[in-house]
Amino acid sequence: MRHGGWCWKKHGFKECGLRKTQAREALIKLLSQTEGHLTAEEIFWKLKEVLPGIGLATVYRTLELLTQLGIIKKLDFQEGKARFEFIKQEERDHHHLICKVCGKIINYPPSEEYQVLKDLTQKIEQDFDFKVETLEIQAYGVCKDCKKP
Amino acid sequence: MRHGGWCWKKHGFKECGLRKTQAREALIKLLSQTEGHLTAEEIFWKLKEVLPGIGLATVYRTLELLTQLGIIKKLDFQEGKARFEFIKQEERDHHHLICKVCGKIINYPPSEEYQVLKDLTQKIEQDFDFKVETLEIQAYGVCKDCKKP
DNA sequence: GTCCGTGCAAAGTATTTGCAACGCC
DNA sequence: GGCGTTGCAAATACTTTGCACGGAC
């Protein structure tokens, strides 16, 4: 990838000299239709079903590209490997609940406690003169199902 | 490590059949006196100054052990490697501001917005019937110094 | 003396990179 | 046709593991 950062967010694929390829389209389609949070390897195997010739390196390169473009989001749940999710406009800036028992990852939409997060962001910016661009929140604990006796 | 999880949090070193060794003492001392957040390799080289014979594997094993014991905390700032910090009682459950420009990591004590976080936790537990054990918050953005013209 | 802990080297896992072939525009 | 993109294999980066020796209790 030899494009300057300025290009990614402001322009579409073509304007950046980027090409719409089978691999990229398939990956976007897959993630946009997936509820969960997939690892690179999971994505690789799912794409194999559609594009048997695809390589793992391409998956990694495409994931990096789409992350830079702001189309997908890279997530880290302390598993030693990254997970990825499509950024849907209607659920931007949601955060995650991770069950320590079964490993399930639950999306928590931000709408409900929006004011709380806004207050928190404002407080941080004031206290530290720090411009907050993204707030990442993970709650580790025990989910409904694993609490049962 | 062949000890059951029950042992770690409730008991001290000896009660678990754990031995107080030079490596462990030196690592605890180092982290407890360090303000920042060190990687395993940084810790390794710092310990080399005191214990020239120490191996990287021992550092990793000790870090894992102390994390299990709840003495230190493993952190992930999406750098492809973990960082570690000593858990000081007076600044438990603080979170982190990460500057995207210079990579600086700033500790943000929780005291100030304690009520906000308490509300957030309660809301999550209500909405999803999810028992929150730890809340991890990272704010990615631009720090004071990097905002300057 | 016993058994835990350590150093070393090797293995493991996730991710990145070099390069020639390929395929969009 | 030119140049971005891909697949493959090799390389890299971080972390873990096997094993025999050393050290704490």
CSV table of C-alpha atoms (C1' of nucleotides) in Angstrom, one decimal:
chain,number,residue,atom,x,y,z
A,1,MET,CA,0.0,0.0,0.0
A,2,ARG,CA,1.7,3.2,-1.1
A,3,HIS,CA,-1.2,5.7,-0.9
A,4,GLY,CA,-1.1,8.6,1.4
A,5,GLY,CA,-3.4,8.7,4.4
A,6,TRP,CA,-5.2,11.7,3.0
A,7,CYS,CA,-6.8,9.7,0.3
A,8,TRP,CA,-8.5,7.0,2.2
A,9,LYS,CA,-11.3,8.6,4.0
A,10,LYS,CA,-12.2,11.4,1.6
A,11,HIS,CA,-12.5,9.4,-1.6
A,12,GLY,CA,-13.9,6.1,-2.9
A,13,PHE,CA,-12.1,3.2,-4.4
A,14,LYS,CA,-11.5,4.5,-7.9
A,15,GLU,CA,-10.4,8.0,-6.9
A,16,CYS,CA,-7.6,6.4,-4.9
A,17,GLY,CA,-6.4,4.3,-7.8
A,18,LEU,CA,-7.8,1.3,-6.0
A,19,ARG,CA,-9.5,-1.4,-8.0
A,20,LYS,CA,-12.7,-3.2,-7.2
A,21,THR,CA,-11.6,-6.9,-7.3
A,22,GLN,CA,-13.4,-10.1,-6.6
A,23,ALA,CA,-11.5,-10.6,-3.3
A,24,ARG,CA,-12.4,-7.1,-2.0
A,25,GLU,CA,-16.0,-7.3,-3.0
A,26,ALA,CA,-16.4,-10.8,-1.6
A,27,LEU,CA,-14.8,-9.7,1.7
A,28,ILE,CA,-17.0,-6.7,2.1
A,29,LYS,CA,-20.1,-8.7,1.2
A,30,LEU,CA,-19.1,-11.4,3.7
A,31,LEU,CA,-18.5,-9.0,6.6
A,32,SER,CA,-21.5,-6.8,5.8
A,33,GLN,CA,-23.7,-9.9,6.1
A,34,THR,CA,-22.1,-11.3,9.2
A,35,GLU,CA,-23.4,-10.6,12.6
A,36,GLY,CA,-20.4,-11.8,14.6
A,37,HIS,CA,-16.8,-10.8,14.8
A,38,LEU,CA,-14.6,-13.0,12.6
A,39,THR,CA,-10.9,-13.6,12.7
A,40,ALA,CA,-8.7,-13.4,9.6
A,41,GLU,CA,-8.6,-17.1,9.3
A,42,GLU,CA,-12.3,-17.6,9.7
A,43,ILE,CA,-12.8,-15.0,6.9
A,44,PHE,CA,-10.2,-16.8,4.8
A,45,TRP,CA,-12.1,-20.1,5.0
A,46,LYS,CA,-15.4,-18.5,4.4
A,47,LEU,CA,-14.1,-16.7,1.3
A,48,LYS,CA,-12.6,-20.0,0.0
A,49,GLU,CA,-16.1,-21.2,-0.5
A,50,VAL,CA,-16.7,-18.4,-3.0
A,51,LEU,CA,-13.2,-17.9,-4.3
A,52,PRO,CA,-11.3,-21.2,-3.9
A,53,GLY,CA,-8.1,-19.6,-5.2
A,54,ILE,CA,-7.8,-16.9,-2.6
A,55,GLY,CA,-4.7,-16.6,-0.4
A,56,LEU,CA,-4.5,-15.8,3.3
A,57,ALA,CA,-2.1,-12.9,2.6
A,58,THR,CA,-4.8,-11.3,0.4
A,59,VAL,CA,-7.2,-11.5,3.2
A,60,TYR,CA,-4.8,-9.8,5.6
A,61,ARG,CA,-4.0,-7.1,3.0
A,62,THR,CA,-7.6,-6.5,2.2
A,63,LEU,CA,-8.5,-6.3,5.9
A,64,GLU,CA,-5.8,-3.8,6.5
A,65,LEU,CA,-7.0,-1.8,3.5
A,66,LEU,CA,-10.6,-1.8,4.5
A,67,THR,CA,-9.7,-0.8,8.0
A,68,GLN,CA,-7.7,2.2,6.7
A,69,LEU,CA,-10.7,3.1,4.5
A,70,GLY,CA,-12.9,3.1,7.6
A,71,ILE,CA,-15.1,0.4,6.1
A,72,ILE,CA,-14.4,-2.2,8.7
A,73,LYS,CA,-13.1,-2.2,12.2
A,74,LYS,CA,-10.3,-4.2,13.8
A,75,LEU,CA,-11.1,-5.5,17.2
A,76,ASP,CA,-8.9,-7.0,19.9
A,77,PHE,CA,-10.3,-9.2,22.7
A,78,GLN,CA,-7.1,-10.3,24.1
A,79,GLU,CA,-7.1,-13.6,22.3
A,80,GLY,CA,-3.8,-13.2,20.6
A,81,LYS,CA,-5.5,-12.6,17.2
A,82,ALA,CA,-7.6,-9.8,15.8
A,83,ARG,CA,-11.3,-9.9,14.9
A,84,PHE,CA,-13.0,-7.7,12.3
A,85,GLU,CA,-16.5,-6.3,11.9
A,86,PHE,CA,-18.3,-4.3,9.3
A,87,ILE,CA,-19.1,-0.7,10.3
A,88,LYS,CA,-22.8,-0.2,10.0
A,89,GLN,CA,-23.9,3.4,10.1
A,90,GLU,CA,-26.8,2.6,12.4
A,91,GLU,CA,-24.6,1.0,15.0
A,92,ARG,CA,-21.5,3.1,14.9
A,93,ASP,CA,-19.5,3.3,18.1
A,94,HIS,CA,-21.2,0.4,19.8
A,95,HIS,CA,-19.1,-1.5,22.3
A,96,HIS,CA,-18.6,-5.0,23.3
A,97,LEU,CA,-19.4,-7.3,26.2
A,98,ILE,CA,-17.1,-10.3,26.4
A,99,CYS,CA,-18.1,-13.4,28.4
A,100,LYS,CA,-15.1,-14.8,30.2
A,101,VAL,CA,-16.8,-18.2,30.5
A,102,CYS,CA,-18.0,-19.0,27.0
A,103,GLY,CA,-16.1,-16.4,25.0
A,104,LYS,CA,-19.3,-15.0,23.4
A,105,ILE,CA,-19.0,-11.4,22.2
A,106,ILE,CA,-22.2,-9.3,22.5
A,107,ASN,CA,-22.7,-6.0,20.7
A,108,TYR,CA,-23.9,-3.2,22.9
A,109,PRO,CA,-25.4,-0.3,20.9
A,110,PRO,CA,-24.4,3.1,22.2
A,111,SER,CA,-27.8,4.8,21.8
A,112,GLU,CA,-29.0,3.9,25.3
A,113,GLU,CA,-26.2,5.5,27.2
A,114,TYR,CA,-25.2,8.1,24.7
A,115,GLN,CA,-25.3,11.0,27.1
A,116,VAL,CA,-23.1,9.1,29.6
A,117,LEU,CA,-20.4,8.5,26.9
A,118,LYS,CA,-20.7,12.1,25.7
A,119,ASP,CA,-20.1,13.3,29.3
A,120,LEU,CA,-17.2,11.0,29.7
A,121,THR,CA,-15.6,12.1,26.4
A,122,GLN,CA,-16.0,15.7,27.3
A,123,LYS,CA,-14.5,15.1,30.7
A,124,ILE,CA,-11.4,13.4,29.3
A,125,GLU,CA,-10.9,16.2,26.8
A,126,GLN,CA,-11.1,18.8,29.5
A,127,ASP,CA,-9.0,17.1,32.1
A,128,PHE,CA,-6.1,16.2,29.7
A,129,ASP,CA,-6.4,18.5,26.8
A,130,PHE,CA,-6.7,15.4,24.7
A,131,LYS,CA,-8.8,15.2,21.5
A,132,VAL,CA,-10.8,12.0,21.7
A,133,GLU,CA,-11.4,10.5,18.3
A,134,THR,CA,-12.7,7.1,19.3
A,135,LEU,CA,-13.8,5.6,22.6
A,136,GLU,CA,-13.4,1.9,22.9
A,137,ILE,CA,-15.2,0.1,25.7
A,138,GLN,CA,-15.1,-3.5,26.6
A,139,ALA,CA,-16.9,-5.1,29.5
A,140,TYR,CA,-15.5,-8.4,30.6
A,141,GLY,CA,-17.7,-10.6,32.7
A,142,VAL,CA,-20.3,-13.4,32.7
A,143,CYS,CA,-23.2,-13.5,30.2
A,144,LYS,CA,-26.8,-14.5,30.9
A,145,ASP,CA,-26.4,-18.1,29.8
A,146,CYS,CA,-23.3,-18.8,31.8
A,147,LYS,CA,-24.8,-17.3,35.0
A,148,LYS,CA,-27.5,-20.0,35.0
A,149,PRO,CA,-27.1,-22.8,37.6
B,1,MET,CA,2.1,-23.7,35.8
B,2,ARG,CA,0.1,-26.6,37.3
B,3,HIS,CA,-1.8,-24.8,40.1
B,4,GLY,CA,-5.6,-24.5,40.1
B,5,GLY,CA,-7.1,-21.1,39.6
B,6,TRP,CA,-8.7,-21.1,43.1
B,7,CYS,CA,-5.3,-20.7,44.6
B,8,TRP,CA,-4.0,-17.5,43.0
B,9,LYS,CA,-6.2,-14.8,44.3
B,10,LYS,CA,-6.9,-16.1,47.8
B,11,HIS,CA,-3.4,-16.9,48.9
B,12,GLY,CA,0.1,-15.6,48.9
B,13,PHE,CA,3.2,-17.0,47.2
B,14,LYS,CA,4.1,-19.6,49.7
B,15,GLU,CA,0.6,-20.9,50.3
B,16,CYS,CA,0.4,-21.8,46.6
B,17,GLY,CA,3.7,-23.7,46.7
B,18,LEU,CA,5.2,-20.8,44.8
B,19,ARG,CA,8.8,-19.7,45.5
B,20,LYS,CA,10.1,-16.3,45.9
B,21,THR,CA,12.9,-16.1,43.4
B,22,GLN,CA,15.3,-13.4,42.2
B,23,ALA,CA,13.5,-13.2,38.8
B,24,ARG,CA,10.1,-12.8,40.4
B,25,GLU,CA,11.2,-10.3,43.0
B,26,ALA,CA,13.2,-8.2,40.4
B,27,LEU,CA,10.2,-8.2,38.0
B,28,ILE,CA,7.7,-7.0,40.7
B,29,LYS,CA,10.2,-4.4,41.9
B,30,LEU,CA,10.8,-3.1,38.4
B,31,LEU,CA,7.1,-2.9,37.5
B,32,SER,CA,6.1,-1.4,40.8
B,33,GLN,CA,8.6,1.4,40.3
B,34,THR,CA,7.8,2.1,36.7
B,35,GLU,CA,5.3,4.7,35.7
B,36,GLY,CA,4.8,3.6,32.1
B,37,HIS,CA,3.6,0.5,30.4
B,38,LEU,CA,6.4,-1.8,29.4
B,39,THR,CA,6.5,-4.6,26.8
B,40,ALA,CA,7.9,-8.0,27.7
B,41,GLU,CA,11.1,-7.3,25.8
B,42,GLU,CA,11.6,-3.9,27.5
B,43,ILE,CA,11.2,-5.6,30.8
B,44,PHE,CA,13.6,-8.3,29.7
B,45,TRP,CA,16.4,-5.8,28.9
B,46,LYS,CA,15.8,-3.8,32.1
B,47,LEU,CA,16.0,-7.0,34.2
B,48,LYS,CA,19.2,-8.0,32.3
B,49,GLU,CA,20.9,-5.1,34.0
B,50,VAL,CA,20.2,-6.6,37.4
B,51,LEU,CA,20.1,-10.3,36.5
B,52,PRO,CA,22.4,-10.7,33.4
B,53,GLY,CA,21.5,-14.4,33.2
B,54,ILE,CA,17.8,-14.0,32.9
B,55,GLY,CA,16.0,-15.5,29.9
B,56,LEU,CA,13.1,-14.0,27.9
B,57,ALA,CA,11.0,-17.1,28.5
B,58,THR,CA,11.2,-16.6,32.3
B,59,VAL,CA,10.0,-13.0,31.8
B,60,TYR,CA,7.0,-14.2,29.8
B,61,ARG,CA,6.3,-17.0,32.4
B,62,THR,CA,6.6,-14.6,35.3
B,63,LEU,CA,4.4,-12.0,33.6
B,64,GLU,CA,1.7,-14.6,33.0
B,65,LEU,CA,2.0,-15.8,36.7
B,66,LEU,CA,1.8,-12.3,38.1
B,67,THR,CA,-1.2,-11.5,35.9
B,68,GLN,CA,-3.0,-14.6,37.2
B,69,LEU,CA,-2.2,-13.6,40.7
B,70,GLY,CA,-3.7,-10.2,40.1
B,71,ILE,CA,-0.5,-8.4,40.9
B,72,ILE,CA,0.0,-6.9,37.4
B,73,LYS,CA,-2.3,-6.2,34.5
B,74,LYS,CA,-1.8,-7.1,30.8
B,75,LEU,CA,-2.7,-4.4,28.4
B,76,ASP,CA,-3.3,-4.3,24.7
B,77,PHE,CA,-3.0,-1.2,22.6
B,78,GLN,CA,-3.3,-2.8,19.2
B,79,GLU,CA,0.5,-2.7,18.7
B,80,GLY,CA,0.9,-6.4,18.1
B,81,LYS,CA,2.5,-6.9,21.5
B,82,ALA,CA,1.3,-6.7,25.0
B,83,ARG,CA,2.2,-4.2,27.7
B,84,PHE,CA,2.2,-4.7,31.4
B,85,GLU,CA,1.6,-2.5,34.4
B,86,PHE,CA,1.7,-2.9,38.2
B,87,ILE,CA,-1.7,-2.7,39.8
B,88,LYS,CA,-1.5,0.0,42.4
B,89,GLN,CA,-4.4,0.0,44.9
B,90,GLU,CA,-4.9,3.8,44.7
B,91,GLU,CA,-5.3,3.8,41.0
B,92,ARG,CA,-7.2,0.6,40.3
B,93,ASP,CA,-9.5,0.5,37.3
B,94,HIS,CA,-8.0,3.5,35.7
B,95,HIS,CA,-8.2,3.6,31.9
B,96,HIS,CA,-5.9,4.8,29.1
B,97,LEU,CA,-5.7,7.6,26.6
B,98,ILE,CA,-3.6,6.6,23.5
B,99,CYS,CA,-2.2,9.2,21.2
B,100,LYS,CA,-2.4,8.1,17.6
B,101,VAL,CA,0.4,10.5,16.6
B,102,CYS,CA,3.2,9.9,19.1
B,103,GLY,CA,2.0,6.6,20.7
B,104,LYS,CA,2.1,8.0,24.2
B,105,ILE,CA,-0.1,6.3,26.7
B,106,ILE,CA,-1.7,8.4,29.4
B,107,ASN,CA,-3.2,7.0,32.6
B,108,TYR,CA,-6.6,8.4,33.4
B,109,PRO,CA,-7.6,7.8,37.0
B,110,PRO,CA,-11.3,6.8,37.4
B,111,SER,CA,-12.1,8.8,40.5
B,112,GLU,CA,-13.3,11.8,38.6
B,113,GLU,CA,-16.0,10.1,36.5
B,114,TYR,CA,-16.6,7.3,38.9
B,115,GLN,CA,-20.4,7.9,39.0
B,116,VAL,CA,-20.6,7.9,35.2
B,117,LEU,CA,-18.9,4.5,35.0
B,118,LYS,CA,-21.0,3.2,37.7
B,119,ASP,CA,-24.1,4.2,35.8
B,120,LEU,CA,-22.7,2.7,32.7
B,121,THR,CA,-22.0,-0.6,34.4
B,122,GLN,CA,-25.4,-0.8,36.0
B,123,LYS,CA,-27.1,0.0,32.6
B,124,ILE,CA,-25.1,-2.8,30.9
B,125,GLU,CA,-26.0,-5.3,33.6
B,126,GLN,CA,-29.7,-4.4,33.4
B,127,ASP,CA,-30.0,-4.3,29.6
B,128,PHE,CA,-28.2,-7.6,28.9
B,129,ASP,CA,-28.4,-9.5,32.2
B,130,PHE,CA,-24.6,-9.6,32.0
B,131,LYS,CA,-22.4,-9.5,35.1
B,132,VAL,CA,-19.7,-6.9,34.5
B,133,GLU,CA,-16.4,-7.8,36.2
B,134,THR,CA,-14.1,-5.3,34.6
B,135,LEU,CA,-14.7,-2.4,32.4
B,136,GLU,CA,-11.9,-1.5,30.0
B,137,ILE,CA,-11.9,1.9,28.3
B,138,GLN,CA,-9.4,3.2,25.8
B,139,ALA,CA,-9.7,6.6,24.3
B,140,TYR,CA,-7.7,6.9,21.0
B,141,GLY,CA,-7.0,10.4,19.8
B,142,VAL,CA,-4.5,13.2,19.8
B,143,CYS,CA,-2.6,14.4,22.9
B,144,LYS,CA,-1.9,17.9,24.1
B,145,ASP,CA,1.7,18.0,22.7
B,146,CYS,CA,0.7,16.6,19.3
B,147,LYS,CA,-2.1,19.1,18.9
B,148,LYS,CA,0.3,22.0,19.0
B,149,PRO,CA,1.0,23.8,15.7
C,1,DG,C1',16.4,-34.2,48.9
C,2,DT,C1',12.4,-32.7,46.7
C,3,DC,C1',10.2,-30.3,43.5
C,4,DC,C1',9.6,-25.8,41.6
C,5,DG,C1',11.8,-22.5,38.6
C,6,DT,C1',15.1,-21.3,35.0
C,7,DG,C1',17.8,-20.8,30.6
C,8,DC,C1',18.2,-22.3,26.2
C,9,DA,C1',16.7,-23.7,22.0
C,10,DA,C1',13.0,-25.1,19.3
C,11,DA,C1',8.3,-24.8,18.2
C,12,DG,C1',3.9,-22.3,17.6
C,13,DT,C1',0.8,-18.8,16.1
C,14,DA,C1',-0.6,-14.6,13.9
C,15,DT,C1',0.7,-11.5,10.5
C,16,DT,C1',3.7,-9.3,6.9
C,17,DT,C1',6.6,-9.1,2.8
C,18,DG,C1',9.1,-10.2,-1.8
C,19,DC,C1',8.2,-11.3,-6.3
C,20,DA,C1',6.5,-13.1,-10.5
C,21,DA,C1',2.1,-13.9,-12.6
C,22,DC,C1',-2.4,-12.1,-13.2
C,23,DG,C1',-6.3,-9.2,-14.3
C,24,DC,C1',-8.9,-4.6,-13.8
C,25,DC,C1',-9.4,0.0,-16.0
D,1,DG,C1',-0.9,-2.2,-22.0
D,2,DG,C1',0.1,-0.3,-17.6
D,3,DC,C1',0.0,-0.8,-13.1
D,4,DG,C1',-2.5,-2.2,-9.1
D,5,DT,C1',-3.5,-6.8,-7.0
D,6,DT,C1',-2.9,-11.6,-6.0
D,7,DG,C1',-1.0,-16.3,-4.5
D,8,DC,C1',2.6,-18.6,-2.9
D,9,DA,C1',6.4,-19.2,0.0
D,10,DA,C1',9.4,-17.3,3.0
D,11,DA,C1',10.2,-14.2,6.5
D,12,DT,C1',9.0,-11.7,10.7
D,13,DA,C1',7.3,-10.8,15.4
D,14,DC,C1',5.7,-12.1,19.6
D,15,DT,C1',4.9,-15.7,22.7
D,16,DT,C1',4.9,-20.6,24.4
D,17,DT,C1',6.8,-25.1,25.3
D,18,DG,C1',10.2,-29.2,26.2
D,19,DC,C1',13.8,-30.5,28.8
D,20,DA,C1',17.7,-31.0,31.7
D,21,DC,C1',20.1,-28.3,35.1
D,22,DG,C1',20.0,-25.2,39.1
D,23,DG,C1',18.2,-23.4,43.3
D,24,DA,C1',14.6,-22.4,47.1
D,25,DC,C1',12.6,-24.5,51.1
